[in-house]
mmCIF file of C-alpha atoms in Angstrom:
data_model
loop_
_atom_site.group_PDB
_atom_site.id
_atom_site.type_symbol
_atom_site.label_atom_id
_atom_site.label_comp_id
_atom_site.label_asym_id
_atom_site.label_seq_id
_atom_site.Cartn_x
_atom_site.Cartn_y
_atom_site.Cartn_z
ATOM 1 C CA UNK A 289 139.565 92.860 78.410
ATOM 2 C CA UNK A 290 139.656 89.557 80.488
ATOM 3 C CA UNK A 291 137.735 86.666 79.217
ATOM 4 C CA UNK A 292 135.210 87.003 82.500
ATOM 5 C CA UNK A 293 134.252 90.659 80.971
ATOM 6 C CA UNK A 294 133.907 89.027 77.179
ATOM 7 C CA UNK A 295 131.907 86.374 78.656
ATOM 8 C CA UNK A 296 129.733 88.827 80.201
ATOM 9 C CA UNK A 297 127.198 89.301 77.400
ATOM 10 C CA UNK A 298 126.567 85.718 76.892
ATOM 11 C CA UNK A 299 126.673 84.349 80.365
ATOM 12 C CA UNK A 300 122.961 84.306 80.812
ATOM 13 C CA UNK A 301 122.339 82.601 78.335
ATOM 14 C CA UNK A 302 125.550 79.608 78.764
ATOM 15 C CA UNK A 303 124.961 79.477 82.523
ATOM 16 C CA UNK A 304 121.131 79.743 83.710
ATOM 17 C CA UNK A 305 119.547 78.928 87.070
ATOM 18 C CA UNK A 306 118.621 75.080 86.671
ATOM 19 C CA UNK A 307 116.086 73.289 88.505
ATOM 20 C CA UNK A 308 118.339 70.969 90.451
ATOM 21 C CA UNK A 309 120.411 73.585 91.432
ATOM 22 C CA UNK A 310 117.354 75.928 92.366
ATOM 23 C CA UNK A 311 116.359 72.601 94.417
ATOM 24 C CA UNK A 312 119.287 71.740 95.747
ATOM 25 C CA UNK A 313 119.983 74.758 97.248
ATOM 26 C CA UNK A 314 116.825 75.825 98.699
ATOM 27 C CA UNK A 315 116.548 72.792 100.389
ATOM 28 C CA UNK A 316 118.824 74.003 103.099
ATOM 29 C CA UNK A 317 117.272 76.801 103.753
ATOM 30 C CA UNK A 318 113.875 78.048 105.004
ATOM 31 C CA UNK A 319 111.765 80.842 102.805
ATOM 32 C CA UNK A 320 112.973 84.308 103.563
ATOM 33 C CA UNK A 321 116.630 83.396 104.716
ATOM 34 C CA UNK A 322 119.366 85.768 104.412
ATOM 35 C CA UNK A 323 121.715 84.438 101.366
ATOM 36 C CA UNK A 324 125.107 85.228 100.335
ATOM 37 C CA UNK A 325 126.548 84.509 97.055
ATOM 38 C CA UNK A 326 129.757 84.770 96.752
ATOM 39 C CA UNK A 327 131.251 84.510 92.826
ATOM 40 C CA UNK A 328 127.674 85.163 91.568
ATOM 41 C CA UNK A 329 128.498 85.837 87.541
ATOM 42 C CA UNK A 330 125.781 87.832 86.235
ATOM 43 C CA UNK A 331 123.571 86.567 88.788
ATOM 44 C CA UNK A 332 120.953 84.313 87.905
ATOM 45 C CA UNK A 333 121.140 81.911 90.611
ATOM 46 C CA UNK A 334 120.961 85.029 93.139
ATOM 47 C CA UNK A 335 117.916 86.427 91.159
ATOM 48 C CA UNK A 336 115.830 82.680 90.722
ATOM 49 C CA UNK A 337 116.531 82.487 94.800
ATOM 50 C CA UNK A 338 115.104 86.116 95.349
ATOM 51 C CA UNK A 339 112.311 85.842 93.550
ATOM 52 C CA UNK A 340 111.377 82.854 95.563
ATOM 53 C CA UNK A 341 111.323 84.388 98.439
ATOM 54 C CA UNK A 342 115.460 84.960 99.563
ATOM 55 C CA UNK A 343 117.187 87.670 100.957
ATOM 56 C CA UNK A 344 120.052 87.556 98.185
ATOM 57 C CA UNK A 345 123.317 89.337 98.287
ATOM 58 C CA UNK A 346 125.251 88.385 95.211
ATOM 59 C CA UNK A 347 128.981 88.623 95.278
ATOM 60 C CA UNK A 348 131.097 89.524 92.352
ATOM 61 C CA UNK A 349 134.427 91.460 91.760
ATOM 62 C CA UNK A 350 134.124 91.338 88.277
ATOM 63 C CA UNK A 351 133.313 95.084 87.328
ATOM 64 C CA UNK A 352 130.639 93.811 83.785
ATOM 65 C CA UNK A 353 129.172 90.744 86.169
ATOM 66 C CA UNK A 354 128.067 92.870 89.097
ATOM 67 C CA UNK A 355 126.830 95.528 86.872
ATOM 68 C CA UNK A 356 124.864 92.828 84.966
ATOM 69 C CA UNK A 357 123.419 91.888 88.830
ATOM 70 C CA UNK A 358 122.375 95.477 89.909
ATOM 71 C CA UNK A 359 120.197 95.777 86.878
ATOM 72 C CA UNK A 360 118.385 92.298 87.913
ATOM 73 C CA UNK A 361 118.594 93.868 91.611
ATOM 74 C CA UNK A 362 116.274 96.964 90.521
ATOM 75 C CA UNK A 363 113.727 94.023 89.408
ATOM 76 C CA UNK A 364 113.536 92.468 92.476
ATOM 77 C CA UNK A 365 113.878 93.857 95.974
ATOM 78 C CA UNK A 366 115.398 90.797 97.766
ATOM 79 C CA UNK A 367 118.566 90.819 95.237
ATOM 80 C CA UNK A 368 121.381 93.509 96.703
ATOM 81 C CA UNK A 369 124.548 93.526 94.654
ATOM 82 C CA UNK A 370 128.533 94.174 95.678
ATOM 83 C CA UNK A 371 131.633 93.530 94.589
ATOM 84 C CA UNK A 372 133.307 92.036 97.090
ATOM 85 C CA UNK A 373 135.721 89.080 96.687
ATOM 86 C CA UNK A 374 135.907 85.909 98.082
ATOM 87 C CA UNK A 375 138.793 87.202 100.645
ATOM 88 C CA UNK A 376 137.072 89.997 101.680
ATOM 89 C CA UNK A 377 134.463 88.463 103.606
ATOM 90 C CA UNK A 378 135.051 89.822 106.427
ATOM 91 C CA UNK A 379 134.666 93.456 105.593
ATOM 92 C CA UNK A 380 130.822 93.000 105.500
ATOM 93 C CA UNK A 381 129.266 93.630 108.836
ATOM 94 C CA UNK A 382 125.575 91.313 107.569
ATOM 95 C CA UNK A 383 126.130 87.812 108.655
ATOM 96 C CA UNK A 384 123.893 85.374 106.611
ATOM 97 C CA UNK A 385 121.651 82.047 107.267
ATOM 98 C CA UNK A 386 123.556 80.623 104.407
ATOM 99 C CA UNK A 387 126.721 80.869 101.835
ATOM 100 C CA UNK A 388 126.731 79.086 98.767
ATOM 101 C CA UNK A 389 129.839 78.909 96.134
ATOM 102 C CA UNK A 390 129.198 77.033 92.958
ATOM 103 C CA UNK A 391 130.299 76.883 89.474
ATOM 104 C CA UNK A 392 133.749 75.939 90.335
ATOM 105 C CA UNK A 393 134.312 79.396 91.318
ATOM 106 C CA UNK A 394 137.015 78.740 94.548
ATOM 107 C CA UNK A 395 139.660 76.730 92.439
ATOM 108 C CA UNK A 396 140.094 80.207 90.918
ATOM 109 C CA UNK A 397 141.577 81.197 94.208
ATOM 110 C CA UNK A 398 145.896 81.290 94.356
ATOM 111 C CA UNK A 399 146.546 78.755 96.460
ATOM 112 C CA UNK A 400 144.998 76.229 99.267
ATOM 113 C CA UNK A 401 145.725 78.983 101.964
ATOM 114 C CA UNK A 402 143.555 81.327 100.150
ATOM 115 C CA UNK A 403 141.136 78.470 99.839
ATOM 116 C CA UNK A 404 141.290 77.910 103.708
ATOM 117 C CA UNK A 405 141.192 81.765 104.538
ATOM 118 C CA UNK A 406 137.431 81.729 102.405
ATOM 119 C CA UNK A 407 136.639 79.015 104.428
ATOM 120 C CA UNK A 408 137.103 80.354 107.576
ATOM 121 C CA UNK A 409 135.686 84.034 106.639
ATOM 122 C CA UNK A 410 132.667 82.051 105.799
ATOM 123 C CA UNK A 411 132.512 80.092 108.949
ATOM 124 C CA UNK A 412 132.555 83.976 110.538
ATOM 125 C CA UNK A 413 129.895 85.284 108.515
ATOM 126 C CA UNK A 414 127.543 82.300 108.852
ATOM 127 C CA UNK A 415 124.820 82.945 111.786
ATOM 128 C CA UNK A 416 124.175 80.462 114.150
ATOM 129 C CA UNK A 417 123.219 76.970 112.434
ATOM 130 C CA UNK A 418 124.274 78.364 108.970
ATOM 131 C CA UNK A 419 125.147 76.419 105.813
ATOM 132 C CA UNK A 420 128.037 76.668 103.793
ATOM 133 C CA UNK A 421 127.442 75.011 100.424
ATOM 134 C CA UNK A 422 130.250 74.608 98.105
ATOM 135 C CA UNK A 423 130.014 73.013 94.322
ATOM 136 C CA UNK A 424 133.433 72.278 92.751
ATOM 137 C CA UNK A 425 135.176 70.146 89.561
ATOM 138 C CA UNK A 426 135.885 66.758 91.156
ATOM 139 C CA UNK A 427 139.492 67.352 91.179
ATOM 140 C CA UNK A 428 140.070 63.646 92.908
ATOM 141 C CA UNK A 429 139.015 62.524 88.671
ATOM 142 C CA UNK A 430 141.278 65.086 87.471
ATOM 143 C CA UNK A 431 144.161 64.123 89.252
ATOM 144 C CA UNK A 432 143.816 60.164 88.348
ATOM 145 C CA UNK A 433 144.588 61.264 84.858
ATOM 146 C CA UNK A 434 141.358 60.757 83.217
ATOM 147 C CA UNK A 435 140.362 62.164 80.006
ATOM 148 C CA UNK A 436 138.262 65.078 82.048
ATOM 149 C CA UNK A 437 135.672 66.971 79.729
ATOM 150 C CA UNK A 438 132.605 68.967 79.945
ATOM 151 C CA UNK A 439 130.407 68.772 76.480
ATOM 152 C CA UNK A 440 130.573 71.817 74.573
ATOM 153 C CA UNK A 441 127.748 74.426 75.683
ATOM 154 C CA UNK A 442 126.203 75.120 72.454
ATOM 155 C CA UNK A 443 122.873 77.365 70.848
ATOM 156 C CA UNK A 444 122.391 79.092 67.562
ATOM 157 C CA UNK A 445 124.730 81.979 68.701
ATOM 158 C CA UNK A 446 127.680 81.012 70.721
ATOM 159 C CA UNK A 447 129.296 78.098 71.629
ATOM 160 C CA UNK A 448 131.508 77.247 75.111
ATOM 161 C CA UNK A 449 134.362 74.694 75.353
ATOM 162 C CA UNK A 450 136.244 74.191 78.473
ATOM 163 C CA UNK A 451 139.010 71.801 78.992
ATOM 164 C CA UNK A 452 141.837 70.909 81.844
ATOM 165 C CA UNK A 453 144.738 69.392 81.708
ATOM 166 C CA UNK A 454 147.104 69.097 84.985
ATOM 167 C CA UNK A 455 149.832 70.940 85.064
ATOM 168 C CA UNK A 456 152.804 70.981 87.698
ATOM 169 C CA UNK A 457 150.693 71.310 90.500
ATOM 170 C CA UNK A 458 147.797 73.311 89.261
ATOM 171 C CA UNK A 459 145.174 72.462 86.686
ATOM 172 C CA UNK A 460 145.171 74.543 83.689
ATOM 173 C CA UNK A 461 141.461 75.755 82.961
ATOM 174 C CA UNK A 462 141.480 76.474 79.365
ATOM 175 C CA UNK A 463 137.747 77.645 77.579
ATOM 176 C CA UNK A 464 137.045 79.394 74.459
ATOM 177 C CA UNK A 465 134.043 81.484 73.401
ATOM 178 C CA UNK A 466 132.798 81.400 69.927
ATOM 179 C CA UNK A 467 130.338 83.925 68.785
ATOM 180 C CA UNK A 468 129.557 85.705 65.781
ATOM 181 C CA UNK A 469 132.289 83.949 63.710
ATOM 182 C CA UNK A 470 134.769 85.052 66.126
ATOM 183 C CA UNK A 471 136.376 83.108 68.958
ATOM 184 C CA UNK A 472 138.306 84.224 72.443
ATOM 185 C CA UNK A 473 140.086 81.862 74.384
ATOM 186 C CA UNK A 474 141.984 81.822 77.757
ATOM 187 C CA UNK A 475 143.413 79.470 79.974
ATOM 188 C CA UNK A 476 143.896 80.103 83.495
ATOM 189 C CA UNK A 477 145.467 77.930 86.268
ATOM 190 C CA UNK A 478 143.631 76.609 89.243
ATOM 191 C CA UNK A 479 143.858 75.037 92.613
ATOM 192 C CA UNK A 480 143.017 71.167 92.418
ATOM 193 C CA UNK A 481 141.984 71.214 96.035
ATOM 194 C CA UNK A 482 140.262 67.785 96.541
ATOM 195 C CA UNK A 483 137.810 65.679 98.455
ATOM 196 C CA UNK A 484 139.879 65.171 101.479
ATOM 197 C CA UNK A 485 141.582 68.628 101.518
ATOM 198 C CA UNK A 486 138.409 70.002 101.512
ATOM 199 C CA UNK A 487 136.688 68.206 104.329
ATOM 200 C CA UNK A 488 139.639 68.660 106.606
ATOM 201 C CA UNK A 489 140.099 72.627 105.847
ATOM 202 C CA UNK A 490 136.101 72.722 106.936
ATOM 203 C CA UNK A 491 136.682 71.010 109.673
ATOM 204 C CA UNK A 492 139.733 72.825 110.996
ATOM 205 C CA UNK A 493 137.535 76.267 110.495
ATOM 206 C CA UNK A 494 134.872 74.725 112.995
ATOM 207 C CA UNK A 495 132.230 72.963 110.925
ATOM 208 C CA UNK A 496 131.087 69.792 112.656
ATOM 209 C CA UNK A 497 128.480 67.988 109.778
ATOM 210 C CA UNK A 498 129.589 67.892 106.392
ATOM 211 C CA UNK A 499 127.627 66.191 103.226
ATOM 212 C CA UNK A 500 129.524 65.143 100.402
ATOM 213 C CA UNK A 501 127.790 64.746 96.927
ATOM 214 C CA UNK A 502 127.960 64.058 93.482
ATOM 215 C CA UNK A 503 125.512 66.383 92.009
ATOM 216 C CA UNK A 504 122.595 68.345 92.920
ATOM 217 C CA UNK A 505 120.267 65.636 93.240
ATOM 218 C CA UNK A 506 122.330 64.451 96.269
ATOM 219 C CA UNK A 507 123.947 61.123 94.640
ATOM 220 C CA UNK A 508 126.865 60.260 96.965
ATOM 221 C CA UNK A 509 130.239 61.403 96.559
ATOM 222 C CA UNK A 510 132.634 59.242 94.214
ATOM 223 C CA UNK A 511 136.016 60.389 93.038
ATOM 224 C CA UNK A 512 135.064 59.345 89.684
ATOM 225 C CA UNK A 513 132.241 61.570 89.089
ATOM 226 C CA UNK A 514 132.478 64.995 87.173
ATOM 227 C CA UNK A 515 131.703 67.504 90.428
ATOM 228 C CA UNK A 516 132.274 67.612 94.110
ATOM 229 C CA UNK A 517 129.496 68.863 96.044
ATOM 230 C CA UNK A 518 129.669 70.072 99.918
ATOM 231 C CA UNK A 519 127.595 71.673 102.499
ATOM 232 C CA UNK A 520 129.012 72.452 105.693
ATOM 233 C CA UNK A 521 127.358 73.177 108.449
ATOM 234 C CA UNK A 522 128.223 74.907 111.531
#
């Protein structure tokens, strides 16, 4: 079982649609905009958008995830589910108003031409004017060898921990998932892509405005800050 499929059952529950993301998000786009979500977990940022009014498509390869998202989907009749990747992008013939990528989900990628090759398929699948928004660990703070934490996510039934710690050239992403007494941990290695890679891979693919933030309330970038927060536009 891989530790996305055991985090499955609790993942609503760790990882809810917040109001500053909710806000964040939807202030790029207009009501009724065609959405893609591409790493969507269970869903529940796909399902808060389509209940206010998106057309959601929520992304996820991970076989427990999506299933978790069709059964939202059946609730609400702007939420479509599939599994496709983040390379696969341009296997789906829909082209969208907007993209949006958060929860650190494209360090998980293998290397910064993967990350590039997203980037572009998104630039592809964006309609005219589109929005790519992109929300990442501020791997600039990793990098400068900073004791880099997240609290522990914690309620009456499971708790979350979730450390890195660079490695060679990749940052090893190491959590662990305690519930009912018992606890699963993993770690897996990901691509410290940073600020400046990231604005000049976006660039490259064609996108000619790009915002740089430190969270979702839209505090400026600064490379000592916890998360890295984009949206390009084309």
């Amino acid at each position: 079982m891989t530790f996305y499929r055991a985090l499955t059952p609790y993942y609503d529950v760790l990882f809810p649609a917040n109001e500053k993301q909710l806000r964040y998000i939807s202030s790029y786009y207009a009501e009724g905009s065609s959405l893609l979500d591409m790493g969507a977990g269970t869903g529940n940022i796909a399902y808060a958008l389509a209940e206010a009014g998106y057309n959601v498509t929520a992304a996820e390869p991970e076989v427990a995830m999506c299933a978790r998202i069709r059964a939202k989907a059946k609730q609400c009749g702007r939420l479509t589910a599939i599994s496709t990747s983040m390379l696969e992008l341009e296997q789906l013939t829909d082209h969208y108003d907007g993209i949006y990528c958060v929860g650190n989900t494209l360090a998980h990628l293998q290397d910064r031409k993967e990350i590039h090759q997203f980037l572009q398929q998104s630039y592809g699948s964006l309609r005219a004017h589109g929005t790519l928004l992109i929300q990442v660990v501020n791997y600039d703070n990793v990098l400068a060898g900073s004791n880099f934490t997240f609290p522990v996510i914690r309620n009456e039934h499971v708790a979350f921990e979730r450390s890195y710690e660079l490695v060679d050239d990749k940052v090893l992403f190491t959590t662990t998932l305690t519930a009912n007494g018992q606890s699963v941990s993993s770690s897996i290695p990901l691509i410290p892509v940073t600020y400046n890679q990231l604005v000049q891979m976006l660039e490259q693919c064609g996108f000619d405005h790009i915002e740089a933030y430190s969270n979702f309330e839209k505090a400026p970038y600064a490379s000592d800050a916890s998360a890295l927060i984009l949206a390009a536009h084309n």
